Coordinates of C-alpha atoms and ligand atoms in Angstrom, one line a residue:
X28 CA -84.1 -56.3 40.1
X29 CA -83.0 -54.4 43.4
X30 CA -83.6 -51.3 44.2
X31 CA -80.6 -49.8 45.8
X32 CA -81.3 -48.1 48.8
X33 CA -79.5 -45.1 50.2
X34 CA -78.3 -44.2 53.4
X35 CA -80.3 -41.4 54.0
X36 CA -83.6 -43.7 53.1
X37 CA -82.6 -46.7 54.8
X38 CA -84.4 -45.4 58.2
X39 CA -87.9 -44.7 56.9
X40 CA -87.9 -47.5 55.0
X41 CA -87.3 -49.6 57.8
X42 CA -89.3 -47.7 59.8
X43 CA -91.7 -48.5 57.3
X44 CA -91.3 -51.9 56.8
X45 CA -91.6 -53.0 61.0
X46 CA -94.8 -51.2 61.8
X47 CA -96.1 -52.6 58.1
X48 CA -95.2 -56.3 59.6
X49 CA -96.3 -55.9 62.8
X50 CA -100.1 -54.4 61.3
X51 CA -99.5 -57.6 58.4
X52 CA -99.8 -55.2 55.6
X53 CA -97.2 -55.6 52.6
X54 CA -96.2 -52.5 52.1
X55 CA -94.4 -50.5 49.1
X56 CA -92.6 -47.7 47.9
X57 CA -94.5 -46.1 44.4
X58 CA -94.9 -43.7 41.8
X59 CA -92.5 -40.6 41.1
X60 CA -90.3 -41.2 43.9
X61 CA -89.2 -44.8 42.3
X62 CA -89.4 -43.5 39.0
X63 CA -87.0 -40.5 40.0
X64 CA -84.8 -42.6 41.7
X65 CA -84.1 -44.9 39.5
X66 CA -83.3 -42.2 36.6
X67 CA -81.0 -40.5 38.9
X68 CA -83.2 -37.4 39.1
X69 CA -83.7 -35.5 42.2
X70 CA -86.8 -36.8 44.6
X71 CA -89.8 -35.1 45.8
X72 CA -92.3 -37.0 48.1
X73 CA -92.4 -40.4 49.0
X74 CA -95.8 -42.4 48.3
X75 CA -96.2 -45.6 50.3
X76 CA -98.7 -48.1 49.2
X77 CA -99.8 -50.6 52.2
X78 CA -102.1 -53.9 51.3
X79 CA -104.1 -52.5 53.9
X80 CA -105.3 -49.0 56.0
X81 CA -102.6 -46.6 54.8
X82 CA -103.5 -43.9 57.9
X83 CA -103.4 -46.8 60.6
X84 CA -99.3 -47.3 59.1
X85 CA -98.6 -43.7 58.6
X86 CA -99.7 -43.5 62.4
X87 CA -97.8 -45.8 63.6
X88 CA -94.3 -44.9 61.7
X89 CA -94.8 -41.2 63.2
X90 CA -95.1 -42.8 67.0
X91 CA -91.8 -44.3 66.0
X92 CA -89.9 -41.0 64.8
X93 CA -88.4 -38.2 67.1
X94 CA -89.8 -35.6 67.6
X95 CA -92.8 -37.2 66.5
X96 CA -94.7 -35.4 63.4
X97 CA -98.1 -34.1 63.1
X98 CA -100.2 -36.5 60.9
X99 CA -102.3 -35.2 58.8
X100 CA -104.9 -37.7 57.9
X101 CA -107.9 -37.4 54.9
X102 CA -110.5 -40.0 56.1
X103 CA -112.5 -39.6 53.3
X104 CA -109.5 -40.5 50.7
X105 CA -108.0 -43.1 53.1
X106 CA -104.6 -41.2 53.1
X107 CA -102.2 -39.9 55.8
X108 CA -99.5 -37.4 55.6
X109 CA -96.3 -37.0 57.8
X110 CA -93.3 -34.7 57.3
X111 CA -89.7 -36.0 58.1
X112 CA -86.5 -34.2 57.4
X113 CA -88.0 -31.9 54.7
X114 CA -90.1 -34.8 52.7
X115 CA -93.3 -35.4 52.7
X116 CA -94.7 -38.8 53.2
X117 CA -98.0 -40.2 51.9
X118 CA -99.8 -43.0 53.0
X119 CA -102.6 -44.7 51.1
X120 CA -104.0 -48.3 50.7
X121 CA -104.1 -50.2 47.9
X122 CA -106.9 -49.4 46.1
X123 CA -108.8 -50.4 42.4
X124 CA -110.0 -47.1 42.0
X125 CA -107.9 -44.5 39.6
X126 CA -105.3 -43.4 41.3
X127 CA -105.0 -39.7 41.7
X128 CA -103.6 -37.7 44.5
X129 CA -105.9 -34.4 43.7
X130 CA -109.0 -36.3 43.2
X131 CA -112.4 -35.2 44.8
X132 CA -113.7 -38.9 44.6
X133 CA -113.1 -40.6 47.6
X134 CA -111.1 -43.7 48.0
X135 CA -113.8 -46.6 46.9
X136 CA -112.2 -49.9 47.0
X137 CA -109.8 -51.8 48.4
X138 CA -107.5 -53.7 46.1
X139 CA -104.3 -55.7 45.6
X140 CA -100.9 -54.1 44.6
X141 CA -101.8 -55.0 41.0
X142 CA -105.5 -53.3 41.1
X143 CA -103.0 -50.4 42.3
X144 CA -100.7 -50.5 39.9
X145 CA -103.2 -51.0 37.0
X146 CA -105.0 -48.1 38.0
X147 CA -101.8 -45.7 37.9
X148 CA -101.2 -43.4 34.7
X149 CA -98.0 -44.5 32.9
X150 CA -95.4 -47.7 33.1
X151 CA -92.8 -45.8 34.2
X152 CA -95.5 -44.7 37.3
X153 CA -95.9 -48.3 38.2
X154 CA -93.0 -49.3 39.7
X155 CA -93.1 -50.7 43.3
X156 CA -90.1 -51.1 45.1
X157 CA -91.2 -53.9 48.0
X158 CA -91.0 -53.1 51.6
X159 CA -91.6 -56.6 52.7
X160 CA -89.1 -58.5 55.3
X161 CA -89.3 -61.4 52.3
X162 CA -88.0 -59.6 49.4
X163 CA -87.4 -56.0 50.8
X164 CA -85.9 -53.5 48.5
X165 CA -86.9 -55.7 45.2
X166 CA -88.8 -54.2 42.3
X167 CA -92.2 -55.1 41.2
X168 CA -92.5 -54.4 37.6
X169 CA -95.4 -55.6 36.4
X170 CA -95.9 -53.4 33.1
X171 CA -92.6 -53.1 31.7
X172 CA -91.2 -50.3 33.3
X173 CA -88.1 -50.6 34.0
X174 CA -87.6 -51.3 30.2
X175 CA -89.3 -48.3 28.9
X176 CA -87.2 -46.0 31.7
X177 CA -84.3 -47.4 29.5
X178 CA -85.6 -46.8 26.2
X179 CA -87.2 -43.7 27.2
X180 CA -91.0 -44.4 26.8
X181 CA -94.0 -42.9 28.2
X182 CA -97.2 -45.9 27.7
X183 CA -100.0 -46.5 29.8
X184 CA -100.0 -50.2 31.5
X185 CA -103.4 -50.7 30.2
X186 CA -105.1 -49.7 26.9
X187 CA -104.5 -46.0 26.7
X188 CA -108.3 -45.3 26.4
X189 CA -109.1 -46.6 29.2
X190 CA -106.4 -45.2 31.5
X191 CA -107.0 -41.3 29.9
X192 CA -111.0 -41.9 30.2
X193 CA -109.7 -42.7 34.3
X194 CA -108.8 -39.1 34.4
X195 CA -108.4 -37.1 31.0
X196 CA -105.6 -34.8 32.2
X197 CA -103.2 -38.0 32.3
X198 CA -103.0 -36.8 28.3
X199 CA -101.4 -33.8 29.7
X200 CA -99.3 -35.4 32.1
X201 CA -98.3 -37.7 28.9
X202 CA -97.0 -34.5 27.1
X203 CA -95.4 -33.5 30.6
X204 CA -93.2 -36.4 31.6
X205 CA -92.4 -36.9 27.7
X206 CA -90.8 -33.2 27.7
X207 CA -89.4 -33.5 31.1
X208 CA -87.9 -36.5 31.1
X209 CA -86.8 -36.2 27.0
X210 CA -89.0 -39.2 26.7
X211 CA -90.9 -40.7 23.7
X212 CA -94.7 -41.5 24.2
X213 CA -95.5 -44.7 22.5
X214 CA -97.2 -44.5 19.2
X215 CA -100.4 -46.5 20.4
X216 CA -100.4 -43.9 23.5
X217 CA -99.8 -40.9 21.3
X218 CA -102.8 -41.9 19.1
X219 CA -105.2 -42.0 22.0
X220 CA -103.8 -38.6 23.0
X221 CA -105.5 -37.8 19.8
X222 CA -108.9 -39.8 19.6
X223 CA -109.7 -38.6 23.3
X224 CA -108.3 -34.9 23.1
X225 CA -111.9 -33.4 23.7
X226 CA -112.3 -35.8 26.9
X227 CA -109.9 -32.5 28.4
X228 CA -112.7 -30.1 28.6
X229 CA -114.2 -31.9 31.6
X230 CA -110.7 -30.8 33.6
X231 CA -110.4 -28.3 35.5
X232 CA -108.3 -25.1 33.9
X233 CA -106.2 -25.5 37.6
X234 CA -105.1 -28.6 37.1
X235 CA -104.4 -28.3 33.1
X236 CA -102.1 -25.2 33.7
X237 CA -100.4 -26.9 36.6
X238 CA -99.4 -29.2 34.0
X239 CA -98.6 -26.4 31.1
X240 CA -96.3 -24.8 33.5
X241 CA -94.3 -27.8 34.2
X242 CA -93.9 -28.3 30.2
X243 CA -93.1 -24.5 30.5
X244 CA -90.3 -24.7 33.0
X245 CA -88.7 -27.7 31.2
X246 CA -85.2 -27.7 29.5
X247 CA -87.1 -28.2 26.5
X248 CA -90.4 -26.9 26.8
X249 CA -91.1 -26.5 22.8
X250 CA -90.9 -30.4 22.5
X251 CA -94.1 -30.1 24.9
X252 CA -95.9 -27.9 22.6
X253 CA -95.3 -29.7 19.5
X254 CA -96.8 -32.4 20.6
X255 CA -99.8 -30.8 22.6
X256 CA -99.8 -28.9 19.1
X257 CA -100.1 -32.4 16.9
X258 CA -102.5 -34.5 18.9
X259 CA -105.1 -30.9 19.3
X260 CA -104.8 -30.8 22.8
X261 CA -103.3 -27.1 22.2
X262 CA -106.1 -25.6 20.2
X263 CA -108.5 -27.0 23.2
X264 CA -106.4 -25.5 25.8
X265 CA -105.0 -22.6 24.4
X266 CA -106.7 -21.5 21.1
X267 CA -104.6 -18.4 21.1
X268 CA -101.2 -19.9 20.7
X269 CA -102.2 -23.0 18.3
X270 CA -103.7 -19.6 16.3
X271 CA -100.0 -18.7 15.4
X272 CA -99.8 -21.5 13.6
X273 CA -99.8 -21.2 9.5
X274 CA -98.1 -19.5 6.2
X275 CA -100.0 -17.4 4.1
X276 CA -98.6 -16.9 1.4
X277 CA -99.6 -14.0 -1.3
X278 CA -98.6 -12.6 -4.2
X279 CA -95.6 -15.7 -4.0
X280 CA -94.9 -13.5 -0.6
X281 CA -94.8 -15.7 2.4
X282 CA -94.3 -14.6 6.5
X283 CA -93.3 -16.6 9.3
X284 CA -94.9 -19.2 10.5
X285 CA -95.3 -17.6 13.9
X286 CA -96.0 -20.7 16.4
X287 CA -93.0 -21.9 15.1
X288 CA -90.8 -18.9 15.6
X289 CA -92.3 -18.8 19.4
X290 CA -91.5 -21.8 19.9
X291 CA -88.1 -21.0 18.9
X292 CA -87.8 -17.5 21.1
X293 CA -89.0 -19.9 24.2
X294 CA -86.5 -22.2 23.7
X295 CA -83.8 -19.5 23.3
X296 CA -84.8 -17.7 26.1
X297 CA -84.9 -20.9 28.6
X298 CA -81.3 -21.3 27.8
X299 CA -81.0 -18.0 29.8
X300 CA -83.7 -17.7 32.2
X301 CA -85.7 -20.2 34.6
X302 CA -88.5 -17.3 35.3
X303 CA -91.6 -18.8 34.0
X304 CA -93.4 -15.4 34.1
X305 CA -90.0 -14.8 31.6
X306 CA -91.0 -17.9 29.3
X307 CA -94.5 -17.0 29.4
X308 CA -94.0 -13.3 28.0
X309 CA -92.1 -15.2 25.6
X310 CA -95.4 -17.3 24.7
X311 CA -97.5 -14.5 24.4
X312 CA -94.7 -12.1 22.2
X313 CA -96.4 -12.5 19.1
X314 CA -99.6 -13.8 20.2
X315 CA -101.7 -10.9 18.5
X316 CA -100.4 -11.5 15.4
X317 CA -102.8 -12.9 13.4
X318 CA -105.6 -10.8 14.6
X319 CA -102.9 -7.6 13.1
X320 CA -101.9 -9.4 10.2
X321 CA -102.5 -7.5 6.7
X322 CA -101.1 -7.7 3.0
X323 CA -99.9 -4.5 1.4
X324 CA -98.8 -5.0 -2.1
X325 CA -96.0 -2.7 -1.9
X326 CA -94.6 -4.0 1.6
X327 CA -95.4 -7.4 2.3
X328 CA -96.7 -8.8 5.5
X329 CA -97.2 -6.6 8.2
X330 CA -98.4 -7.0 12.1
X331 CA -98.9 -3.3 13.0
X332 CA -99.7 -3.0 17.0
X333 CA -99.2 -6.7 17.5
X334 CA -97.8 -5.3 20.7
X335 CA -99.6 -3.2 21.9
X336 CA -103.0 -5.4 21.3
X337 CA -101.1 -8.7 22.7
X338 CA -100.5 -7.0 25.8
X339 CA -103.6 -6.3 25.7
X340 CA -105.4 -10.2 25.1
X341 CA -102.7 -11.0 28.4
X342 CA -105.3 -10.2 31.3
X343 CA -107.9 -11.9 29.3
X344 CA -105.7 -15.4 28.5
X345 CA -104.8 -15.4 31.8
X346 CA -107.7 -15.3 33.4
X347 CA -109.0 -18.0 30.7
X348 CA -106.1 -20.3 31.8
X349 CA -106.6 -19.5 35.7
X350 CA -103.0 -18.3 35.6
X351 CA -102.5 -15.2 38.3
X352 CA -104.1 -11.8 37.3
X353 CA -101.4 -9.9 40.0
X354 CA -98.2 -8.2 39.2
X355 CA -96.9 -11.5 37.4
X356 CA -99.6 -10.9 34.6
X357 CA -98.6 -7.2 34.5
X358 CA -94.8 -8.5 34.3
X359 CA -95.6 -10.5 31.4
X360 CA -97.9 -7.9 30.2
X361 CA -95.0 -4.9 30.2
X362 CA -92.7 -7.3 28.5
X363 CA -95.0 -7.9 25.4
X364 CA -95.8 -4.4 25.0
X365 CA -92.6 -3.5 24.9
X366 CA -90.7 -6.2 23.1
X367 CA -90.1 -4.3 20.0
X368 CA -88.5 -1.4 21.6
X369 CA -85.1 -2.3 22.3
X370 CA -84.7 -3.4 18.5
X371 CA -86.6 -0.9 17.1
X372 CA -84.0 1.8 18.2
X373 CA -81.3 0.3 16.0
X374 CA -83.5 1.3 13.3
X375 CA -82.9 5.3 13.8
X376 CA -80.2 7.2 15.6
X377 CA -80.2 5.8 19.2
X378 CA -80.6 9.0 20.7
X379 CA -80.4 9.0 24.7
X380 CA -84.0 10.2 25.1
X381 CA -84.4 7.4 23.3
X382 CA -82.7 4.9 25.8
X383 CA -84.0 7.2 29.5
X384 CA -87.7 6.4 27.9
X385 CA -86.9 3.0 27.6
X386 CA -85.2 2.5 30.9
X387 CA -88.1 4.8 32.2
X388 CA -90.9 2.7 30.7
X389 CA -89.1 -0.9 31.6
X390 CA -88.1 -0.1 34.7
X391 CA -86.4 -3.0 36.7
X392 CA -87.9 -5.4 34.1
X393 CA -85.0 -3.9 31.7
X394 CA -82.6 -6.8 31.6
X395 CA -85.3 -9.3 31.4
X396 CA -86.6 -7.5 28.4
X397 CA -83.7 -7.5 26.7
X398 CA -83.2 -11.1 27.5
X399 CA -86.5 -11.8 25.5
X400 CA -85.9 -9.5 22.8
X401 CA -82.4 -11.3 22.4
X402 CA -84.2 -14.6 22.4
X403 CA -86.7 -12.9 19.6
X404 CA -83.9 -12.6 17.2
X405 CA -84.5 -15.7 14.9
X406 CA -83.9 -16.0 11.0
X407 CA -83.0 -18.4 8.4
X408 CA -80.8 -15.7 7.1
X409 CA -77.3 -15.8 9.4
X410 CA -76.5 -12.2 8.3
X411 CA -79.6 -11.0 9.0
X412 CA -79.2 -12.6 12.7
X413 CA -75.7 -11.4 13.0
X414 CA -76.6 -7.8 12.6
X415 CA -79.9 -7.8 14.5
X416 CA -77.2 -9.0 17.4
X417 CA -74.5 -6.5 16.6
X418 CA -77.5 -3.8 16.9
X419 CA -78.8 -5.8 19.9
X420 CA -75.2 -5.1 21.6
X421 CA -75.1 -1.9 20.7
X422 CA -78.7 -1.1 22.3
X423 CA -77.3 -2.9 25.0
X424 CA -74.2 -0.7 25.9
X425 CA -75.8 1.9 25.2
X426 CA -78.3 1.3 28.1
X427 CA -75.6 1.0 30.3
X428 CA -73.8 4.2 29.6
X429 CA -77.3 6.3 29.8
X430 CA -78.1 4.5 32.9
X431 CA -74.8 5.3 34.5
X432 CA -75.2 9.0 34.1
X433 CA -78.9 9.4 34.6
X434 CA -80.2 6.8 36.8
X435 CA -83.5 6.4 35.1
X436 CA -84.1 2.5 36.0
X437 CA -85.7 3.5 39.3
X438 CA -86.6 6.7 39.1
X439 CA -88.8 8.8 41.8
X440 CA -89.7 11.9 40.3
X441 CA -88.1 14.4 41.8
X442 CA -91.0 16.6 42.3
X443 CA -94.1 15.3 44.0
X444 CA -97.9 16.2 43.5
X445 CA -97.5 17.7 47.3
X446 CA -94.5 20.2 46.5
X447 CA -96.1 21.2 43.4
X448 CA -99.6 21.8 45.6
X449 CA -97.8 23.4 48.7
X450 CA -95.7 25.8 46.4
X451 CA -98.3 27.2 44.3
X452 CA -101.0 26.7 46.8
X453 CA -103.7 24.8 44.9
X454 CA -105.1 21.7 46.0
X455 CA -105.6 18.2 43.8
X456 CA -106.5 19.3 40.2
X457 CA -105.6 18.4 36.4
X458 CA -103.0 21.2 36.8
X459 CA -100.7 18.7 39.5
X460 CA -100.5 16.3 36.7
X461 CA -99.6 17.9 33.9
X462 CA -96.7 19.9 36.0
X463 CA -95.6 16.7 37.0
X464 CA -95.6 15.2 33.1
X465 CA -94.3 18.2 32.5
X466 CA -90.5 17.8 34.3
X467 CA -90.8 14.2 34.2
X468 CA -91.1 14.5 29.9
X469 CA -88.5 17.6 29.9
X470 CA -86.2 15.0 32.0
X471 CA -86.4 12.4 30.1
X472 CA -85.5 14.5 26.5
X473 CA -82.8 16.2 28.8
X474 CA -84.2 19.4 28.6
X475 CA -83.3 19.7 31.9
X476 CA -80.9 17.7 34.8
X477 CA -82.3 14.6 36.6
X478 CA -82.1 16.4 40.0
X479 CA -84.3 18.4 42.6
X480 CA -83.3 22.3 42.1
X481 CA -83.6 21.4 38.0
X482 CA -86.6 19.8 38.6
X483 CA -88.2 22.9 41.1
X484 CA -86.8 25.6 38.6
X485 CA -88.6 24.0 35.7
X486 CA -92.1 23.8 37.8
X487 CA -91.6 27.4 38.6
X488 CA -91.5 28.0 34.8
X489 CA -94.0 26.0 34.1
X490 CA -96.9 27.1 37.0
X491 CA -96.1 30.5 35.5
X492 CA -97.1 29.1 32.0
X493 CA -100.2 27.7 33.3
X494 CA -101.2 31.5 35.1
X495 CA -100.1 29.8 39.0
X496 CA -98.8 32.4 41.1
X497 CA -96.0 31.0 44.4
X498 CA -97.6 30.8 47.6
X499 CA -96.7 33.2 49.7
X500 CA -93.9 32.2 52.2
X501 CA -93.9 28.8 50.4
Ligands
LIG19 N1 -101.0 -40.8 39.3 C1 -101.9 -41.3 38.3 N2 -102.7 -40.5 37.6 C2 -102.7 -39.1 37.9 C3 -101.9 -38.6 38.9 C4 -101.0 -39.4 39.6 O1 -101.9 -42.5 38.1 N3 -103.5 -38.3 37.2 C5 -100.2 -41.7 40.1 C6 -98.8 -42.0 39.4 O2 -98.5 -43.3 39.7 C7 -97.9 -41.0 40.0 C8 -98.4 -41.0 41.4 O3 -99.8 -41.1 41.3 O4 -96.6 -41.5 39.9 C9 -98.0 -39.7 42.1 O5 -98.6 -38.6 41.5 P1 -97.9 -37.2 41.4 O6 -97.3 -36.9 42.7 O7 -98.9 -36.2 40.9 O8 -96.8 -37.3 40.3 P2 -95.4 -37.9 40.3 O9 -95.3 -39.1 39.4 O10 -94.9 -38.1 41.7 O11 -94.6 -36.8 39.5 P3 -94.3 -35.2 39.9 O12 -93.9 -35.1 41.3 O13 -93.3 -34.8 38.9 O14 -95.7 -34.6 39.6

């Protein structure tokens, strides 16, 4: 089969192609950028594989191209890197060793295009699309790729053991592709997912959530999780999610199953929202749950300060799965411990202190709250959906009116610590703070007007209540 090549690559791969002839290596385009290609997916970088010393080619193309690019060149890997128009271009030889860009082993051996290709992680990975003068632009297929990019397969070109024991995160990158692409991995493939699941703990948390985040950002992300879910990769990775998994039932009184029902929030919220710090406030929602769970006989089921607990297991999860422990953890942090708020109004007369706290304690995160507590809205029962929603809308409106007329979202108080100091002449004590809680509490139950002179008048008041005298000429 040909490879049909566009315009816009035609150059390099010509480029490409000389300078491999004149140095006699036989040279080929690989991995993700064929694989892309061919499925009509957008490209990243381009990997060249030379029968030869990949920096001594990726040398010579850049003395070719105007204005000529910086090389960057990793002896110890035998691999060269050159940016043109916005791509970047890697350069590595043939080799028989595993074949992994992040790897800390250095390149070892030279090898054929087949070592190369037998060493790569999936079929659909091994495609080479030739280079050469004699059959340029044809496809060397030498595992069945081609076929199982039709039928949608992820499989190993050599006995799944054998390729995951290369490198064990390749059972991650399995899971990836399959819910990136909408792909099926192969039952014999899926199996050794299983069998080799604990060979994972010898990754590196980096590379693992590199991985998760991609499944996280995908159209479909909870078809990734099922299946990190069903082969145990999840409960080595992330003990605290495969946790949510489970009925109990008692006194015939069942509850959610609640990895299922996150799941289901994820995948209703990435209808709406590409933000994985969004998704991943999603995945942590309910995450406390079982450690909040109890029975009461006369109730049921109940997860009292699931929130308030999950938000605070995020710092700790986070820094278990070498995520970021800066204001994206907080983000997701805020989002969990508030998730039950917007909903929770509906329950009692949605009074407008009720909504300026909200707004107040949200923020700028409000819409993306209420995205997630919209996505958090899952039942069996339609009616019960249908007037969660109606109550969801009606939270929603409701937000907008308040904010209209008070302007809470971003609120500065309007009184700082230093007026409060200056006009009562006291310097940094207890007594600033609780003034300052003071009007910012009264404001928000609209005791008094969101504006300065309210705000001043009401210190007055209460620095007399506390004993403060004014400062003279203050
Ligand atoms: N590869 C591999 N084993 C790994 C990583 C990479 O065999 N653990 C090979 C695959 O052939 C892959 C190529 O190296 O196609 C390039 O790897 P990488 O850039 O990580 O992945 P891509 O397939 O390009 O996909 P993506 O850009 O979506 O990560």
């Amino acid at each position: 089969m040909i490879f049909e090549i566009k315009n816009d690559e035609k150059k390099i791969f010509d480029l490409v192609s000389e300078n491999a002839r004149e140095l006699g290596y036989p040279a080929y385009v690989v991995g993700g950028y064929v694989r892309d290609r061919l499925l009509g997916r957008q490209t990243k970088d381009l990997d060249i594989v030379c029968v030869g010393n990949g920096i001594r080619l990726a040398q010579a193309v850049a003395t070719c191209l105007r204005p000529v690019p910086r090389v960057t060149v990793y002896q110890r890997f035998g691999t060269a890197m050159l940016r043109y128009r916005g791509i970047e271009i890697e350069f590595v030889g043939a080799r028989k060793e595993s074949y992994r860009h992040d790897s800390r082993k250095p390149a070892v051996e030279e090898g054929s295009l087949e070592d190369d290709q037998n060493r790569r992680d999936f079929t659909i990975n091994a495609l080479a699309v030739s280079l050469n003068a004699e059959d340029f632009g044809s496809i060397v297929d030498s595992f069945g790729g081609l076929k199982h990019l039709e039928e949608k397969i992820i499989k190993t070109p050599l006995e799944p053991g054998r390729t995951f024991s290369d490198d064990p995160l390749r059972m991650m990158r399995a899971v990836r592709f399959s819910t990136q692409l909408d792909f099926e991995i192969e039952p014999e493939t899926l199996k050794a997912i299983s069998l080799f699941r604990n060979r994972i703990n010898i990754v590196s948390r980096e590379r693992i959530i590199t991985e998760l985040n991609k499944i996280i950002l995908s159209d479909q992300p909870s078809k990734g999780f099922k299946i990190l879910y069903d082969t145990g990769l999840l409960k080595l990775i992330f003990p605290e999610m495969a946790g949510l998994q489970g009925v109990e039932v008692k006194n015939g009184i069942g509850h959610k199953d609640n990895f299922y029902h996150t799941l289901e929030v994820l995948e209703n919220l990435s209808k709406n929202t590409d933000n994985l710090w969004l998704r991943w406030s999603a995945i942590m929602h309910d995450i406390a749950k079982p450690a909040t769970k109890r029975f009461q006989p006369k109730i049921g089921w109940t997860f009292h300060g699931h929130e308030a607990l999950g938000a605070a297991m995020v710092p700790r999860v986070f820094k278990k799965l070498c995520l970021p422990l800066d204001h994206k953890m907080k983000y997701v942090q805020k989002l969990v411990r508030l998730h039950l708020r917007p909903i929770s109004l509906t329950k009692e007369n949605i009074t407008d202190s009720a909504i300026r706290r909200l707004l107040f304690d949200a923020g700028d995160d409000i819409d993306d709250l209420m995205l997630l507590c919209q996505a958090d809205i899952t039942s069996k029962n339609a009616q019960k959906v249908k007037r969660y929603l109606n109550n969801y809308e009606l939270v929603k409106q409701r937000l907008i009116e308040v904010e209209e007329k008070d302007h809470i979202r971003n609120w500065q108080p309007p009184i700082s610590g230093e007026i409060i100091m200056e006009t009562f002449g006291i310097s940094p004590s207890r007594q600033v703070g609780d003034i300052k809680n003071a009007i910012r509490e009264a404001i928000l139950d609209g005791v008094i007007d969101n504006d300065y002179q309210a705000a001043f008048d009401y210190m007055l008041k209460k620095g007399k209540e506390f004993g403060l005298e004014v400062e003279q000429g203050s």
